[in-house]
CSV table of C-alpha atoms in Angstrom, one decimal:
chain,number,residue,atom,x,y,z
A,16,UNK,CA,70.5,17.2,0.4
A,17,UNK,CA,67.2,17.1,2.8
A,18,UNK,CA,66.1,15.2,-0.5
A,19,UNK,CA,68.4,12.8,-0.9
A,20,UNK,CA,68.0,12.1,2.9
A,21,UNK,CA,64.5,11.6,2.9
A,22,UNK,CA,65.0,8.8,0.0
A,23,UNK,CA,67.1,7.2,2.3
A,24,UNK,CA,65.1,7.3,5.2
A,25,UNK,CA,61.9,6.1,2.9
A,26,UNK,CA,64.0,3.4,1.4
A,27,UNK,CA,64.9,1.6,5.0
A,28,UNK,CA,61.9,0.1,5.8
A,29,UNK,CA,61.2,-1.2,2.2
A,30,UNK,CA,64.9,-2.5,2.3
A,31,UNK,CA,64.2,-3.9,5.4
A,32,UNK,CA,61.2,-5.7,4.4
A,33,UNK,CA,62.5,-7.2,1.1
A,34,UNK,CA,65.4,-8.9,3.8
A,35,UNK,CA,62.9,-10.6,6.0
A,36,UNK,CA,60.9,-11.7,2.9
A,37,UNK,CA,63.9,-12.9,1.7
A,38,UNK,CA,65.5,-14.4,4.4
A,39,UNK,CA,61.8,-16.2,4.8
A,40,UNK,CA,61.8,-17.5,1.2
A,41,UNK,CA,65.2,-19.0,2.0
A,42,UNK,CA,63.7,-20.9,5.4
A,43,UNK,CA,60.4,-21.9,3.0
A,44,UNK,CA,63.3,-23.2,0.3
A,45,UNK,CA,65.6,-25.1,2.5
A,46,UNK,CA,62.6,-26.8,4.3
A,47,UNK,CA,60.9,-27.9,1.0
A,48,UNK,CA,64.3,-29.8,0.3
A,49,UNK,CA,63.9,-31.4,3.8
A,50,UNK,CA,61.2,-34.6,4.4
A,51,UNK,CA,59.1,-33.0,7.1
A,52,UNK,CA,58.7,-36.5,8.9
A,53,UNK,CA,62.5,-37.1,9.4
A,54,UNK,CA,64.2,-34.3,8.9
A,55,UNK,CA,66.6,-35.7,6.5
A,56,UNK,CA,67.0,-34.6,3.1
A,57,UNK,CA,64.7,-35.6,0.3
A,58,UNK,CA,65.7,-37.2,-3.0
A,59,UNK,CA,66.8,-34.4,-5.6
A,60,UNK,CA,68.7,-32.3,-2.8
A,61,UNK,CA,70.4,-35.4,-1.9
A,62,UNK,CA,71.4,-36.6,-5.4
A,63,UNK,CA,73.1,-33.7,-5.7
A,64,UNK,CA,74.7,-33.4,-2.7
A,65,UNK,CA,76.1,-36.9,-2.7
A,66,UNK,CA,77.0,-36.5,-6.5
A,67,UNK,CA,79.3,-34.4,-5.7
A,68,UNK,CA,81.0,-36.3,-3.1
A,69,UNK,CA,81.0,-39.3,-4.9
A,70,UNK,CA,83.0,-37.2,-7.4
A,71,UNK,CA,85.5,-35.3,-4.8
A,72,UNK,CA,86.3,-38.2,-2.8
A,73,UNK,CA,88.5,-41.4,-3.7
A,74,UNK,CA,86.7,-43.6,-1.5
A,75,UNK,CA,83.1,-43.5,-0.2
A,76,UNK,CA,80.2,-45.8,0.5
A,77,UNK,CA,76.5,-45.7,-1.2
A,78,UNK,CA,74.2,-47.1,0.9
A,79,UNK,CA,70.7,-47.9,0.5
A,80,UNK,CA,68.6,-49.3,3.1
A,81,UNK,CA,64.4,-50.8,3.6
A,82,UNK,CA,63.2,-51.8,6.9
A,83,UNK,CA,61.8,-55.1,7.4
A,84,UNK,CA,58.6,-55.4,9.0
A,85,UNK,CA,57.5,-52.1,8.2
A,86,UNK,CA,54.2,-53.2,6.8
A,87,UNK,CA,53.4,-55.4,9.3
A,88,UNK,CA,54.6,-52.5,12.3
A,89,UNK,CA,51.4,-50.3,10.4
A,90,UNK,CA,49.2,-53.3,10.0
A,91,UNK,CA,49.4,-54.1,13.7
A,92,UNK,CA,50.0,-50.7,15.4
A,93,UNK,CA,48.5,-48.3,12.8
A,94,UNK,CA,50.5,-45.4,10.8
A,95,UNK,CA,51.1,-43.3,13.8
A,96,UNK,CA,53.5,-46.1,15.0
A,97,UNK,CA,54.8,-46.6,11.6
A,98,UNK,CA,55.8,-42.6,11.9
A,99,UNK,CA,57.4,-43.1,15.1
A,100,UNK,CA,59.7,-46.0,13.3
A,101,UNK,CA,61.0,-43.0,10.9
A,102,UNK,CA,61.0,-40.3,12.9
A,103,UNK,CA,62.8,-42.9,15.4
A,104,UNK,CA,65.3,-44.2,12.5
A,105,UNK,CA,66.3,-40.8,11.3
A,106,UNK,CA,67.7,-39.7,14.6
A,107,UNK,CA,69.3,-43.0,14.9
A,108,UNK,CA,71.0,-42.6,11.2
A,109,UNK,CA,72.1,-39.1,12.5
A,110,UNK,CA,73.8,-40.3,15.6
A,111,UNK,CA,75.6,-43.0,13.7
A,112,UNK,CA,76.8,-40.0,11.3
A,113,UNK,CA,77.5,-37.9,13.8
A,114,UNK,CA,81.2,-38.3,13.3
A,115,UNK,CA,81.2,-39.0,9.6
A,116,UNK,CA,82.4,-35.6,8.6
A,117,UNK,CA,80.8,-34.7,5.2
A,118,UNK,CA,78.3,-37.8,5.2
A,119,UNK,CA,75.2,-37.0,3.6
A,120,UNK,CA,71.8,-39.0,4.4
A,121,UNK,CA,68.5,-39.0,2.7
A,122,UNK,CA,65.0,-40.2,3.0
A,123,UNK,CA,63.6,-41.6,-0.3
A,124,UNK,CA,60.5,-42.3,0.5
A,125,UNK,CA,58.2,-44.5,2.6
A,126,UNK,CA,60.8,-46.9,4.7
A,127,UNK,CA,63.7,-46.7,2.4
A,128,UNK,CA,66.5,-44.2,3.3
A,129,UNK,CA,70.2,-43.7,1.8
A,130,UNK,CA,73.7,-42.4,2.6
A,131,UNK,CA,76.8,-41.3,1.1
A,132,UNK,CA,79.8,-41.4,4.1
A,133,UNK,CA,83.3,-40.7,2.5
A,134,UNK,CA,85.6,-43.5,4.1
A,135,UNK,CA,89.3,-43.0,5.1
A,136,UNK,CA,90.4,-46.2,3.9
A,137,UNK,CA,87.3,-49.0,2.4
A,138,UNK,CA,88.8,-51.6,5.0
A,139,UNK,CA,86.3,-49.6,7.6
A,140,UNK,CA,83.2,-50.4,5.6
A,141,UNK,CA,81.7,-53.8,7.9
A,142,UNK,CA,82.2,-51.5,10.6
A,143,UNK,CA,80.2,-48.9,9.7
A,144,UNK,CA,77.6,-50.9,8.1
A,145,UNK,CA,77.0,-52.8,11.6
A,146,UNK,CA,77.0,-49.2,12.6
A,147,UNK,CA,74.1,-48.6,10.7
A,148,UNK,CA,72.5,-51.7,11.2
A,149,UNK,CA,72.3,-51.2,14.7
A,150,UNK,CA,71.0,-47.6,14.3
A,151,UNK,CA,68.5,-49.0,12.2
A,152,UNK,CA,67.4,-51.7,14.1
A,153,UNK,CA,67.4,-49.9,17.5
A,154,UNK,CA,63.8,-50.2,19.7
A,155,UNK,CA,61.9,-47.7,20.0
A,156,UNK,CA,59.0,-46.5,22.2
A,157,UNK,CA,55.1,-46.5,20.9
A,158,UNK,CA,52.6,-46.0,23.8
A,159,UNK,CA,54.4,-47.6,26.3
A,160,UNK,CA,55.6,-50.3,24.2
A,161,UNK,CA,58.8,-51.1,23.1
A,162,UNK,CA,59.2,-51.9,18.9
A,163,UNK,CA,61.8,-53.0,17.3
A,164,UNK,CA,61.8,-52.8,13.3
A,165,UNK,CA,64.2,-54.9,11.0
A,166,UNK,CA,66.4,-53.6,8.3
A,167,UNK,CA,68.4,-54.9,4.8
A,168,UNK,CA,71.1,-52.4,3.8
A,169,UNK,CA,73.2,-52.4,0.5
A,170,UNK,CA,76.4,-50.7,0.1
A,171,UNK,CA,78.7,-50.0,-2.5
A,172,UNK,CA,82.3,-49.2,-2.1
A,173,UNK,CA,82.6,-46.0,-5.2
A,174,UNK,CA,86.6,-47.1,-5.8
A,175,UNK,CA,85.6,-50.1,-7.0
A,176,UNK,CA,83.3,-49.7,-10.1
A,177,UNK,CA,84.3,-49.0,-13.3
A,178,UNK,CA,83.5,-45.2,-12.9
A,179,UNK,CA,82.2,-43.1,-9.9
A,180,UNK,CA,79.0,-42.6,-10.9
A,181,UNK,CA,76.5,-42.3,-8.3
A,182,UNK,CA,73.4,-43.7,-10.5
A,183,UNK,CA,75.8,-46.8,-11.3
A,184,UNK,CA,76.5,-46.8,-7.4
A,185,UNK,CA,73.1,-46.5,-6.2
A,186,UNK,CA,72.2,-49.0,-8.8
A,187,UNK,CA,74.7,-51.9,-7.2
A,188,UNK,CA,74.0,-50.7,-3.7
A,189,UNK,CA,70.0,-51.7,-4.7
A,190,UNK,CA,71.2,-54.8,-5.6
A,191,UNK,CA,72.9,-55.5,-2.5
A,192,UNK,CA,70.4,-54.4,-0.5
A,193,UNK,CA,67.8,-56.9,-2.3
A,194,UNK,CA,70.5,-59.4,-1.8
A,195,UNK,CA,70.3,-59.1,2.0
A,196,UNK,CA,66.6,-58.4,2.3
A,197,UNK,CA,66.3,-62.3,0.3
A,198,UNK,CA,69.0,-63.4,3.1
A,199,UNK,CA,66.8,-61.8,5.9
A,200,UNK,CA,67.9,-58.7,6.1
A,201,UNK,CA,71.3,-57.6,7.3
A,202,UNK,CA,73.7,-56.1,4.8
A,203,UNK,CA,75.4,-56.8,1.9
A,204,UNK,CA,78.4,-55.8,-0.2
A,205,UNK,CA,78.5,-55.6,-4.0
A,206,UNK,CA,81.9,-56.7,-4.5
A,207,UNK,CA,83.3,-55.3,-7.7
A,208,UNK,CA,81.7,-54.6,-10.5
A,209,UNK,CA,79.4,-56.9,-10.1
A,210,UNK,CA,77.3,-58.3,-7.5
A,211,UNK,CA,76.6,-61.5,-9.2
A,212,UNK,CA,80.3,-62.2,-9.0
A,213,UNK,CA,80.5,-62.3,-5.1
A,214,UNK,CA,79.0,-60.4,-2.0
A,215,UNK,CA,79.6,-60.3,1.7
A,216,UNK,CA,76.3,-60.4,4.2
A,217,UNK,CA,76.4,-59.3,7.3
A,218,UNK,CA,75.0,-60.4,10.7
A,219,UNK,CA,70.9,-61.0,10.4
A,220,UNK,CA,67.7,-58.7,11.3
A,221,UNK,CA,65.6,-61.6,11.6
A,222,UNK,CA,62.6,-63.3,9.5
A,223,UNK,CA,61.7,-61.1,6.6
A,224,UNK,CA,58.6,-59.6,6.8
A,225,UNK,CA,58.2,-59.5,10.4
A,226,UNK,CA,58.8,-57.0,13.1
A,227,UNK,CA,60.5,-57.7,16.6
A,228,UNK,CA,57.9,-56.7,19.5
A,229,UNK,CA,58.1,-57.1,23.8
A,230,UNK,CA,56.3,-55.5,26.2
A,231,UNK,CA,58.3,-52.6,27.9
């Protein structure tokens, strides 16, 4: 008995350690998945997330999005600025989220982010993509001055193509978002299941290529 009690008492600590290792492999995992500049999830954790919504819910909106202006934002004010128009953007998408229970939002890389938000009925869509829009386009402060970036978003409505696929999704919501980028940025619609068959742009970001600038 004093045996088997001593095993015990030996076995604790290396129990305990193995749960701290453990529980910091899981932190080390789950921020890996996470883009370290905005916080939001990165590509492959995202996919598969939003995958699966795409696939549980009868109506849902893919949308990709590219500032406008970002170039010129890191031309003029250097990459620390540009950083601050991510970091800046990413809480801005998360606030516009907030309330989208089971919305799921990504950064793919450089300016271009994405979103999956499951939609009560699709009617709603314009309003949450002027949602976004504003989010996207909201000013933020570098240094004392206040920036304002552009943005061109795509969406595609998941009900309305000829499966729910979220590569063929993504795939129209790129062409969407090219479509308002061409327009001068705003968002756009596919419509159906095909774009080249009609879309719906939204209100404008401005001259392409350009970011909006005043003094604070």
């Amino acid at each position: 008995m004093n045996d088997l009690l001593t095993m015990v008492s030996a076995a604790g600590p290396l129990a305990g350690g193995w749960g701290v290792h453990w529980l910091w492999m899981r932190r080390r995992l789950s921020a890996a998945r996470r883009d370290p500049l905005s916080g939001l999830w990165t590509r492959a954790p995202f996919e598969r997330r939003a995958a699966r919504l795409v696939a549980r819910r009868p109506h849902a909106a893919v949308v990709l999005v590219d500032l406008d202006g970002f170039k010129a934002l890191n031309d003029t004010f250097g990459h620390a600025a540009g950083d601050e128009a991510i970091r800046a953007t990413a809480a801005s998408l998360n606030d516009a989220l907030a309330e989208k229970r089971g919305a799921v939002a990504a950064r793919l890389g450089g300016d271009e982010f994405a979103a999956v938000v499951p939609l009560e009925e699709p009617f709603t869509l314009p309003w949450l993509l002027n949602a976004l829009h504003g989010a996207f386009t909201a000013p933020f402060t570098y240094r004392g001055r206040t920036i304002r970036v552009g943005a061109s978003i795509g969406a595609c409505l998941t009900a309305e193509l000829s499966s729910r696929s979220l590569p063929l999704a993504l795939r129209r919501a790129d062409e969407a978002m090219y479509t308002a980028k061409r327009d001068g940025g705003g968002w756009c619609v596919a419509d159906g299941p095909d774009l080249t068959h009609s879309s719906r742009t939204g209100r404008r970001a401005g001259r392409p290529g350009t970011s909006g600038k005043e003094a604070a």
